[in-house]
Coordinates of C-alpha atoms in Angstrom, one line a residue:
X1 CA 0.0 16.5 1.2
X2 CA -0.1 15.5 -2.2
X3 CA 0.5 11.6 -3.0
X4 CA 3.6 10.9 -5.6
X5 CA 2.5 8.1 -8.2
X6 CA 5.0 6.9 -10.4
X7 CA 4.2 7.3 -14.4
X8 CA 5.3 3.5 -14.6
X9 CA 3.9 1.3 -12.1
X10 CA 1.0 3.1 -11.0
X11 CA 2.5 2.7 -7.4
X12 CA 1.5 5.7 -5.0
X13 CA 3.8 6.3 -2.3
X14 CA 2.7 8.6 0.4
X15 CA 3.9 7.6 3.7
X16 CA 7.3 6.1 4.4
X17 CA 8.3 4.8 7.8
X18 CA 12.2 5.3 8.2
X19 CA 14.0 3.0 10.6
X20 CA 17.7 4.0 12.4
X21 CA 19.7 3.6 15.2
X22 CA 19.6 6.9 16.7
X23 CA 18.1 10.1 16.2
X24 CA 17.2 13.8 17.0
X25 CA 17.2 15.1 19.7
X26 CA 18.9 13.6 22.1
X27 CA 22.0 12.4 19.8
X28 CA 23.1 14.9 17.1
X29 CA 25.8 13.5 14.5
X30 CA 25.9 13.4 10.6
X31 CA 23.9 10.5 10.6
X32 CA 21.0 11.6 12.6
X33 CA 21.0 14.8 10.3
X34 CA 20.6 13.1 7.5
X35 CA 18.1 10.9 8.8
X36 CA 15.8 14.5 9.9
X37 CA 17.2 16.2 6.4
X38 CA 15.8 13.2 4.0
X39 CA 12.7 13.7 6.4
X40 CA 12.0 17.0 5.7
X41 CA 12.7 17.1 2.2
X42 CA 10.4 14.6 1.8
X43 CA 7.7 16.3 3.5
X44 CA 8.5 19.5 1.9
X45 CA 7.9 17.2 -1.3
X46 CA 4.6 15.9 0.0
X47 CA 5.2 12.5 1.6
X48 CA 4.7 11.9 4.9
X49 CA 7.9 10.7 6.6
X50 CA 7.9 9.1 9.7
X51 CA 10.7 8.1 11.9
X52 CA 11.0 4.9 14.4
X53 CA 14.7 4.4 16.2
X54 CA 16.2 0.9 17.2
X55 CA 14.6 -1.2 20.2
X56 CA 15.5 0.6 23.6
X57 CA 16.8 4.2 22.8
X58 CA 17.1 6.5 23.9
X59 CA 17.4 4.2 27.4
X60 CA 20.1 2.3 25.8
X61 CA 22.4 5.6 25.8
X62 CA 21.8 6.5 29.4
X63 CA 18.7 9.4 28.6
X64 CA 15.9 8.8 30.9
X65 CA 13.4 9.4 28.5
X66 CA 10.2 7.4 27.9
X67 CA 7.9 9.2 25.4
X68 CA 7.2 6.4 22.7
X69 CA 6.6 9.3 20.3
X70 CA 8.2 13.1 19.8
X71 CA 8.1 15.5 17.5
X72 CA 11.3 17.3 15.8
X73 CA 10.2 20.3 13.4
X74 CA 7.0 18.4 12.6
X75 CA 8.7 15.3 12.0
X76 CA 7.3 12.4 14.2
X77 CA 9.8 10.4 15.4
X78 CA 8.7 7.1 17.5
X79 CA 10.5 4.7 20.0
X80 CA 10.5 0.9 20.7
X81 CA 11.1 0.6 24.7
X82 CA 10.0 -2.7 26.1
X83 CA 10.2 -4.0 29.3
X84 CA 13.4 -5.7 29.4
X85 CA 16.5 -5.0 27.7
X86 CA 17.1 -7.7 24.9
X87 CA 19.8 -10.1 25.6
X88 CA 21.3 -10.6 22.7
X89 CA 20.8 -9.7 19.0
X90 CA 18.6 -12.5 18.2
X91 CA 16.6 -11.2 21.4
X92 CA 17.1 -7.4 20.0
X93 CA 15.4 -8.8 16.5
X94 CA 12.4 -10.4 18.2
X95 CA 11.7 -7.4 20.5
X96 CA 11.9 -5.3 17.4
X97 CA 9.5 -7.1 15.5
X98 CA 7.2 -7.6 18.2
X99 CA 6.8 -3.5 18.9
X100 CA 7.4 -2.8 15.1
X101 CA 4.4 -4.8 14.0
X102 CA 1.8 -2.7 16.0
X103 CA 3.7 0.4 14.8
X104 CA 3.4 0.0 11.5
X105 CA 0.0 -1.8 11.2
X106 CA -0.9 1.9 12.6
X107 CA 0.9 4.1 10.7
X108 CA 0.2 2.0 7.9
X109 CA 3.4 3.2 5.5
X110 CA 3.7 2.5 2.0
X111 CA 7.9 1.7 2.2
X112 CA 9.8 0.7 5.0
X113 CA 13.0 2.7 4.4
X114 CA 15.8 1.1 6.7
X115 CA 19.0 2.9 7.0
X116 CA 22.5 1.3 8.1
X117 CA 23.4 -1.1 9.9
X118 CA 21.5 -4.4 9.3
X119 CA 19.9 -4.2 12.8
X120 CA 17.3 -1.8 11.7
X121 CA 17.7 -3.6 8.1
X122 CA 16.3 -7.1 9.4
X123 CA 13.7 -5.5 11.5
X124 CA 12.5 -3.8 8.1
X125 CA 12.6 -7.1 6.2
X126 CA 10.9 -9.2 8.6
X127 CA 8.3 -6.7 9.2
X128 CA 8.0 -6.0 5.6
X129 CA 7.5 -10.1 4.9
X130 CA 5.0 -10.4 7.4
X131 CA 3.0 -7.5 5.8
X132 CA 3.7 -7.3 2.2
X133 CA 5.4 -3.9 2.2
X134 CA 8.6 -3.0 0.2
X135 CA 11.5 -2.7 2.0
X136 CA 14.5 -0.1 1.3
X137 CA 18.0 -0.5 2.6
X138 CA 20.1 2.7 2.7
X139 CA 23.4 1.9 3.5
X140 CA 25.2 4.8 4.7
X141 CA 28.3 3.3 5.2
X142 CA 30.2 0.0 6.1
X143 CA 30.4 -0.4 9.9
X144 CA 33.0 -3.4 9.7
X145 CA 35.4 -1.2 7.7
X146 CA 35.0 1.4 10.4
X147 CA 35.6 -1.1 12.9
X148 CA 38.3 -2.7 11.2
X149 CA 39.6 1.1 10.7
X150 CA 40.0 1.9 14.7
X151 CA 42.4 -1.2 15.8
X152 CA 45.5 -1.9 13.6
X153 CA 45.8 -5.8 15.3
X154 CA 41.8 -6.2 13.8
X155 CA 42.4 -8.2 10.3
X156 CA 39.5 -8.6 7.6
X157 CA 39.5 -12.3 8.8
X158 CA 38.5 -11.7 12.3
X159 CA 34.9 -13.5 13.4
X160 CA 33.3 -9.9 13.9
X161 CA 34.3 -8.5 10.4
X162 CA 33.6 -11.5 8.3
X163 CA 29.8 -11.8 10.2
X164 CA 29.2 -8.0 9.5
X165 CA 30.2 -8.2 6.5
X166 CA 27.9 -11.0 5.6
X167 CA 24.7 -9.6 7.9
X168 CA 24.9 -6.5 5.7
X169 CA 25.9 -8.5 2.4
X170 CA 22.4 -10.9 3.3
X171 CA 20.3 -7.3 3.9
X172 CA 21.2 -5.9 0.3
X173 CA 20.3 -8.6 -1.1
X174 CA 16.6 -9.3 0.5
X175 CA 15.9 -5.8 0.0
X176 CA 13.9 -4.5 -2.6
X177 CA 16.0 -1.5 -3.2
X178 CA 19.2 -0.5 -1.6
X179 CA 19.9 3.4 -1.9
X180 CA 24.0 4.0 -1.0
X181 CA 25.7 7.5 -1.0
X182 CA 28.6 7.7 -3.6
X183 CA 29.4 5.6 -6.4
X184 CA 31.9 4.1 -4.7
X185 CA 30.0 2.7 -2.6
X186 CA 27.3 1.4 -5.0
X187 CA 30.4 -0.6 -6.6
X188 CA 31.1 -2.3 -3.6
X189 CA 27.6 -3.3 -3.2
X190 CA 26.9 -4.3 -6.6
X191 CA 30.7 -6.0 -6.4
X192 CA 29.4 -8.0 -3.5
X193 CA 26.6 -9.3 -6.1
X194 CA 23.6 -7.2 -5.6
X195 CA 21.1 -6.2 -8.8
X196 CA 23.1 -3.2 -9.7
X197 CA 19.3 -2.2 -11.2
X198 CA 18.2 -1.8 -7.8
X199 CA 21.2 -0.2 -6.4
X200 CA 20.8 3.6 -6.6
X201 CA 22.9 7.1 -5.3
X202 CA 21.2 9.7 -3.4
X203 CA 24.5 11.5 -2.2
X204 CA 25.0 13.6 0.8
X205 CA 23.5 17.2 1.0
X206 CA 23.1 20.1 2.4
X207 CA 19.7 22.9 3.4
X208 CA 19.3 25.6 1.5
X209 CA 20.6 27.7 4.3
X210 CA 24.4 26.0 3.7
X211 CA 23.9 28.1 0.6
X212 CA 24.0 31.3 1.9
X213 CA 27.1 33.3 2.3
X214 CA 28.6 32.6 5.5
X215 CA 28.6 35.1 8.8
X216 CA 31.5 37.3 9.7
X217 CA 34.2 35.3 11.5
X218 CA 36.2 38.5 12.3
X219 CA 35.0 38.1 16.5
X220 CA 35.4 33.8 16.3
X221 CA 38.8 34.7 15.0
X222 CA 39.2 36.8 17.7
X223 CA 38.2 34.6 20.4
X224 CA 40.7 31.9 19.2
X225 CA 43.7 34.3 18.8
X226 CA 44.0 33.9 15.4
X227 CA 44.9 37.5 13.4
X228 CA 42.7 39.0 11.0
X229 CA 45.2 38.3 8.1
X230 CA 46.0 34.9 9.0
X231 CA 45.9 31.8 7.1
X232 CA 43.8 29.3 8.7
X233 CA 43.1 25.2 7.7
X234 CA 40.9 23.4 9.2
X235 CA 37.9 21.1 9.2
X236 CA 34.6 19.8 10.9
X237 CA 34.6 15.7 11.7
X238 CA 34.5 13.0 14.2
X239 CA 38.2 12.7 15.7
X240 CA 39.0 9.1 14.1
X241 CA 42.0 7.4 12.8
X242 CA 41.2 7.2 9.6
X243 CA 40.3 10.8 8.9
X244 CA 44.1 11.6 9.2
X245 CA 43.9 14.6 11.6
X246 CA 47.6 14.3 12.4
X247 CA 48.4 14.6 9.1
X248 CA 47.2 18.4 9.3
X249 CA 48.6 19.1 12.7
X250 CA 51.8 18.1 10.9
X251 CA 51.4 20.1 7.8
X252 CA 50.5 23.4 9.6
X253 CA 53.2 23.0 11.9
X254 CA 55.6 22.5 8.7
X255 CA 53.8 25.7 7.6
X256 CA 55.0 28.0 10.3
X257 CA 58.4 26.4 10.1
X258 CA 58.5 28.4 6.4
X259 CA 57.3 31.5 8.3
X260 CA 53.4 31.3 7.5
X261 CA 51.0 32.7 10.3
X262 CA 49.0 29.3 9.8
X263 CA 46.5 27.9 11.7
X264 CA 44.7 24.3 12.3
X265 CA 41.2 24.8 13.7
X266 CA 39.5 21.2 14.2
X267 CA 36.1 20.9 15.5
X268 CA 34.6 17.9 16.8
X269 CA 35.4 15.0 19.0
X270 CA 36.2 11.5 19.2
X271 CA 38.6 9.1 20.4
X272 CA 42.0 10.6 19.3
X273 CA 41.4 14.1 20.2
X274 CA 43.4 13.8 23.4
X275 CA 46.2 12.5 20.9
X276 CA 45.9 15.1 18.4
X277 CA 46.3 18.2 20.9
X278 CA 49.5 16.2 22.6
X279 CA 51.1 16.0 18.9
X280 CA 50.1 19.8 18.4
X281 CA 52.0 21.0 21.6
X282 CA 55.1 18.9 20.8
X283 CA 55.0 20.2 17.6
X284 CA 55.2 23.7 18.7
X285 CA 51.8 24.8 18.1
X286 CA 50.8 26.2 21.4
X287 CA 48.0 29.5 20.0
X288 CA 47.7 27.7 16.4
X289 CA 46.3 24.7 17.0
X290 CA 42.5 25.5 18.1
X291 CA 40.0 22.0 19.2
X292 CA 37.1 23.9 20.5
X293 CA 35.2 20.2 20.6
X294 CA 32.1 19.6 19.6
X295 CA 29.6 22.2 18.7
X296 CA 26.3 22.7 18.1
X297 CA 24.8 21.9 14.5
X298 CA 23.5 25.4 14.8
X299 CA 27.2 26.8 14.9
X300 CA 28.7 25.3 12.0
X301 CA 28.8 27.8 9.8
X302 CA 30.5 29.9 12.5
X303 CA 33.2 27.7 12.3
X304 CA 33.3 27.5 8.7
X305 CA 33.8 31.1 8.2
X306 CA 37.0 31.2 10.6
X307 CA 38.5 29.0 7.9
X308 CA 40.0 29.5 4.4
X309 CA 40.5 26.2 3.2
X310 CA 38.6 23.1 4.4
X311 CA 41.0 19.9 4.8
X312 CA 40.4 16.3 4.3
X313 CA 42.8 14.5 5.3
X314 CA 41.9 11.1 5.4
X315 CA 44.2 7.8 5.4
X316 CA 44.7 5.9 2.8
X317 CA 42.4 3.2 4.6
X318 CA 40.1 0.9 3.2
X319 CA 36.7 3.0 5.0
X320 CA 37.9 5.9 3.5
X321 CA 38.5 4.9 0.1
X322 CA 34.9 3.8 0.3
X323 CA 32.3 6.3 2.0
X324 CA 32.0 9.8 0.8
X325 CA 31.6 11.8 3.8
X326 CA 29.2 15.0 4.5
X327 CA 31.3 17.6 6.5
X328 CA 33.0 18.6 3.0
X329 CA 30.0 18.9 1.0
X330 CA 28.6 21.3 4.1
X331 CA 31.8 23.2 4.1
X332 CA 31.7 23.8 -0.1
X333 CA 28.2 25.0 0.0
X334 CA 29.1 27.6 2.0
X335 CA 32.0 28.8 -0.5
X336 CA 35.3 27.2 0.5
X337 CA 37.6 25.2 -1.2
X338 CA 38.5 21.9 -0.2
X339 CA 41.5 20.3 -0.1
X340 CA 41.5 16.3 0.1
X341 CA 43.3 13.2 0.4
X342 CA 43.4 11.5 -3.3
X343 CA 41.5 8.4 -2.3
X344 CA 38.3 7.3 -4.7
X345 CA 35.3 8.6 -2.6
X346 CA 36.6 12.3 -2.4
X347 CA 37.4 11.8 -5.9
X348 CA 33.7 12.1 -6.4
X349 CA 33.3 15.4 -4.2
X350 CA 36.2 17.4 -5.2
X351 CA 37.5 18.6 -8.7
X352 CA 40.8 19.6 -8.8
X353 CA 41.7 22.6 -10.3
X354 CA 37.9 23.6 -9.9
X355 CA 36.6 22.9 -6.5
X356 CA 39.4 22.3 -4.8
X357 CA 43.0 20.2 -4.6
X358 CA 43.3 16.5 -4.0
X359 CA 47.1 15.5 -2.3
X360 CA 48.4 12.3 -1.9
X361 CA 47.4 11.0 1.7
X362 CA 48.9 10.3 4.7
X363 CA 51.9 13.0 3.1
X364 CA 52.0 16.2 5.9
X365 CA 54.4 17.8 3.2
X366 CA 52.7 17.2 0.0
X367 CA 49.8 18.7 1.8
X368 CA 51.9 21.6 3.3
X369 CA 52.9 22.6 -0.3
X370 CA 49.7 22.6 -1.4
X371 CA 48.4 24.8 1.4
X372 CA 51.0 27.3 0.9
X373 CA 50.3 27.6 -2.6
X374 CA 46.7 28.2 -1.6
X375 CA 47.9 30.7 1.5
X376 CA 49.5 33.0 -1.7
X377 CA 46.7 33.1 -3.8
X378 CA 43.3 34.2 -2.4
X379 CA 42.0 34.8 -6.0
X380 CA 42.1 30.8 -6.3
X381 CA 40.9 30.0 -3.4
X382 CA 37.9 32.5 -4.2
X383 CA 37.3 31.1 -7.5
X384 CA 37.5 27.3 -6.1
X385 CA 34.7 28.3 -3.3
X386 CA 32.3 30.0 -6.0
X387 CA 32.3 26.8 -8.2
X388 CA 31.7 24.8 -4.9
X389 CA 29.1 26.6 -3.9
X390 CA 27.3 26.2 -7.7
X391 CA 28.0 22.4 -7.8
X392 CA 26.5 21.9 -4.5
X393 CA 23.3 24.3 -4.7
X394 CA 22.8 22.6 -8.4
X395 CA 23.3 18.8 -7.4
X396 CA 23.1 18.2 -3.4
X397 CA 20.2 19.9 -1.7
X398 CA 18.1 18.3 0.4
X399 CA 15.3 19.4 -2.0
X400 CA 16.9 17.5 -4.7
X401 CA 17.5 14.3 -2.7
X402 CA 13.7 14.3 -2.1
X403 CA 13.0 13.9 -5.7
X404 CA 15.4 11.5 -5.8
X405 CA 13.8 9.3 -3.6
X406 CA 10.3 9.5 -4.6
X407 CA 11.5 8.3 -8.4
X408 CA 13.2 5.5 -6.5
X409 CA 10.2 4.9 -4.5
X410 CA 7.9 5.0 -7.5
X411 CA 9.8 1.9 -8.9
X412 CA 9.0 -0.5 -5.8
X413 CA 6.8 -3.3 -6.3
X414 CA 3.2 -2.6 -5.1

C-alpha cells in the first residue's frame, strides 16, 4: 500500500485504527456498514484501516464469540474482552484503556479515528494522550436526541440528556478533528462551540454496485401480491418514532380510498413495527401493506426495485431535523426518486423538482397528494431517478469519501 502525505504538513498517514461500538459480522445496521465501507475505501485508497469494537462485544450482545481478532473482506477487525464485565462506565473506560494500549502500541496507527458515541471517543483520547497520537471524532449522530426521540415524557432537561449531551459536547472539543455527516450537523457542533476549522463533512455513501441498475422485481412483486402495474411506496429503515412510518401507512391507505392500486412496502425492524402493521389492518390495508422485516444487506436492492418511489417520512423531531440518514442516498443511487419530509437534513439529500419532492411532515395528505401526482406521471419519476443516480455516483461513493478522509487526515498534527 502506498503511504498518503499531505502537500502541507509533511504528515504521512498510513495506518488508521477505527474505534466503534459494534461491528461486522455479527451485528449488521447502517452504522456498522459504514464503519466496513469507510474501511474499504480507505484501503482501496492505500491506507491500512483497522478496526477495534467497544470493551466486551460481541459477549455484551449475547454471541459467544471469543476471537480477539477476525477478518471481514480483508478488513481486520479486533475485540477488547477482559475477564470481567465492567461495572460501570468509569469501569468500561479503564478496561478500555487498559486492552487498547497494548493494541495500539502493536498496530502502531498513525490516527485514532473514533466514531460515535463518546465511549469509543474517550477511549481514543486517553489512548491518544498517553501516546502522542491524533485523535478523530466522527460523530455520526446525536444519541441523546435519539433517546430523547423514543419517549414523549423524556424532556431536554432530564439528567441522562443534559450528561450526554455534555460527554459528547467535551469529546468534540479534545479532539483534534471531528468529521460529522451533513451540514446540519456540523452547525450543531460548531454551534455548541467547537473550531468550525476542524469540523469537517464526509456524508453518507454508497459502493459502486448501488450504481448499477437495479434487478427485475417482477417475481418480489409477485411474491408480495402486488400487480405488475401497481403503484408501490415504500422505504428501507429502522422502525422508530421519529421516522414517521405511520405517516405512510396513512397516506397509502388515503390513496386507495381515491381508487389507486397503492402499496406500502417497509422493510426493517424496530420497536413500533408491531404498531405499524395494527394501524395498517385497521386502516383497511390487509394485501397492501407488506413488512417483510429485516433483510439481509445483500437483498436490498431486491427491495428497492419492487418500489417506485422511496419515502421519507420523518417527524418533525428535533433528531431528524439534525442527522442525514443513509437508506435514501442507497435508494437514489440505484435510480428512484425520493420523496421526503421538509425538515433541514433531507433538505441536503433531496432537490425538489430534480431529485425528488420534499412534503411538509407529519401531513399523511399532503404526502398522499404528492404520491398521486407521482403515481400519474412515470416520466417524472424516471427523470427524478436518473438525476439521483448522477448526483450520488458524482458526490457519495465510498471511493470519494476515502479521499475525503485522507485530505482530512493529512491536516492532523504530527
Amino acid at each position: 500500500m502506498n503511504d498518503q502525505v499531505s502537500a502541507d504538513t509533511g504528515r504521512t498517514v498510513h495506518r488508521v485504527l477505527h474505534l466503534v461500538t459494534n461491528a461486522l459480522p455479527h451485528t449488521n445496521a447502517g452504522y456498522t456498514q459504514r464503519t466496513h465501507r469507510i474501511a474499504l475505501g480507505q484501503r482501496a485508497a492505500g491506507l491500512d484501516p483497522h478496526v477495534v469494537t467497544r470493551v466486551g462485544y460481541p459477549l455484551t450482545k449475547g454471541i459467544p464469540d471469543t476471537r480477539l481478532r477476525v477478518e471481514v473482506d480483508g478488513v481486520p477487525y479486533h475485540r477488547l474482552l477482559p475477564w470481567t464485565a465492567p461495572a460501570d462506565d468509569a469501569a468500561e473506560l479503564r478496561a478500555g484503556v487498559r486492552l487498547a494500549l497494548p493494541l495500539v502500541r502493536r498496530l502502531a496507527p498513525d490516527v485514532l479515528h473514533a466514531a460515535s458515541n463518546h465511549g469509543n471517543a474517550r477511549v481514543a483520547l486517553e489512548v491518544g494522550r498517553r501516546l502522542g497520537l491524533p485523535v478523530v471524532y466522527e460523530v455520526r449522530g446525536f444519541l441523546e436526541e435519539s433517546w430523547l426521540s423514543r419517549d414523549p415524557s423524556r424532556s431536554t432537561e432530564d439528567a441522562f440528556y443534559t450528561t450526554e449531551r455534555a460527554r459528547e459536547t467535551a469529546c468534540m472539543h479534545a479532539a483534534d478533528l471531528v468529521v460529522t455527516l451533513g451540514e446540519t450537523m456540523r452547525a450543531e457542533i460548531v454551534g455548541r462551540g467547537v473550531d468550525p476549522a476542524k469540523v469537517v463533512v464526509v456524508p453518507n455513501a454508497v459502493d459502486e454496485a448501488f450504481l448499477e441498475p437495479l434487478p427485475d422485481a417482477s417475481g418480489l412483486r409477485r411474491e408480495l401480491g402486488i400487480g405488475a402495474d401497481d403503484f408501490v411506496v415504500g422505504t428501507t429503515t429502522s422502525c422508530y418514532s421519529y421516522e414517521g412510518l405511520d405517516t405512510l401507512v396513512d397516506a397509502v391507505a388515503e390513496l386507495r380510498r381515491r381508487g389507486l392500486a397503492a402499496h406500502a412496502l417497509i422493510v426493517g425492524d424496530g420497536p413500533e413495527l408491531g404498531a405499524l402493521r395494527e394501524r395498517a389492518a385497521e386502516a383497511g390495508l390487509e394485501g397492501a401493506a407488506h413488512f417483510p422485516g429485516r433483510v439481509p444487506a445483500a437483498e436490498v436492492r431486491r427491495y428497492h426495485a419492487a418500489l417506485d418511489v422511496f419515502a421519507v417520512p420523518r417527524r418533525d423531531e428535533r433528531v431528524s431535523r439534525l442527522v442525514t440518514p443513509l437508506k435514501p442516498v442507497e435508494a437514489m443511487a440505484g435510480g428512484l426518486p425520493v420523496v421526503a419530509g421538509d425538515l433541514e437534513a433531507l433538505r441536503e439529500i433531496v432537490e425538489p423538482g430534480t431529485t425528488g419532492e420534499l412534503v411538509p411532515p407529519g401531513r399523511p395528505d399532503a404526502l398522499a397528494e404528492c404520491l398521486e401526482k407521482l403515481a400519474a406521471d412515470p416520466g417524472t419519476r424516471r427523470a427524478y431517478g436518473r438525476a439521483a443516480r448522477e448526483r450520488v455516483g458524482r458526490d457519495r461513493t465510498w471511493e470519494a469519501a476515502a479521499h475525503r478522509y485522507i485530505a482530512a487526515y493529512s491536516g492532523l498534527r504530527g
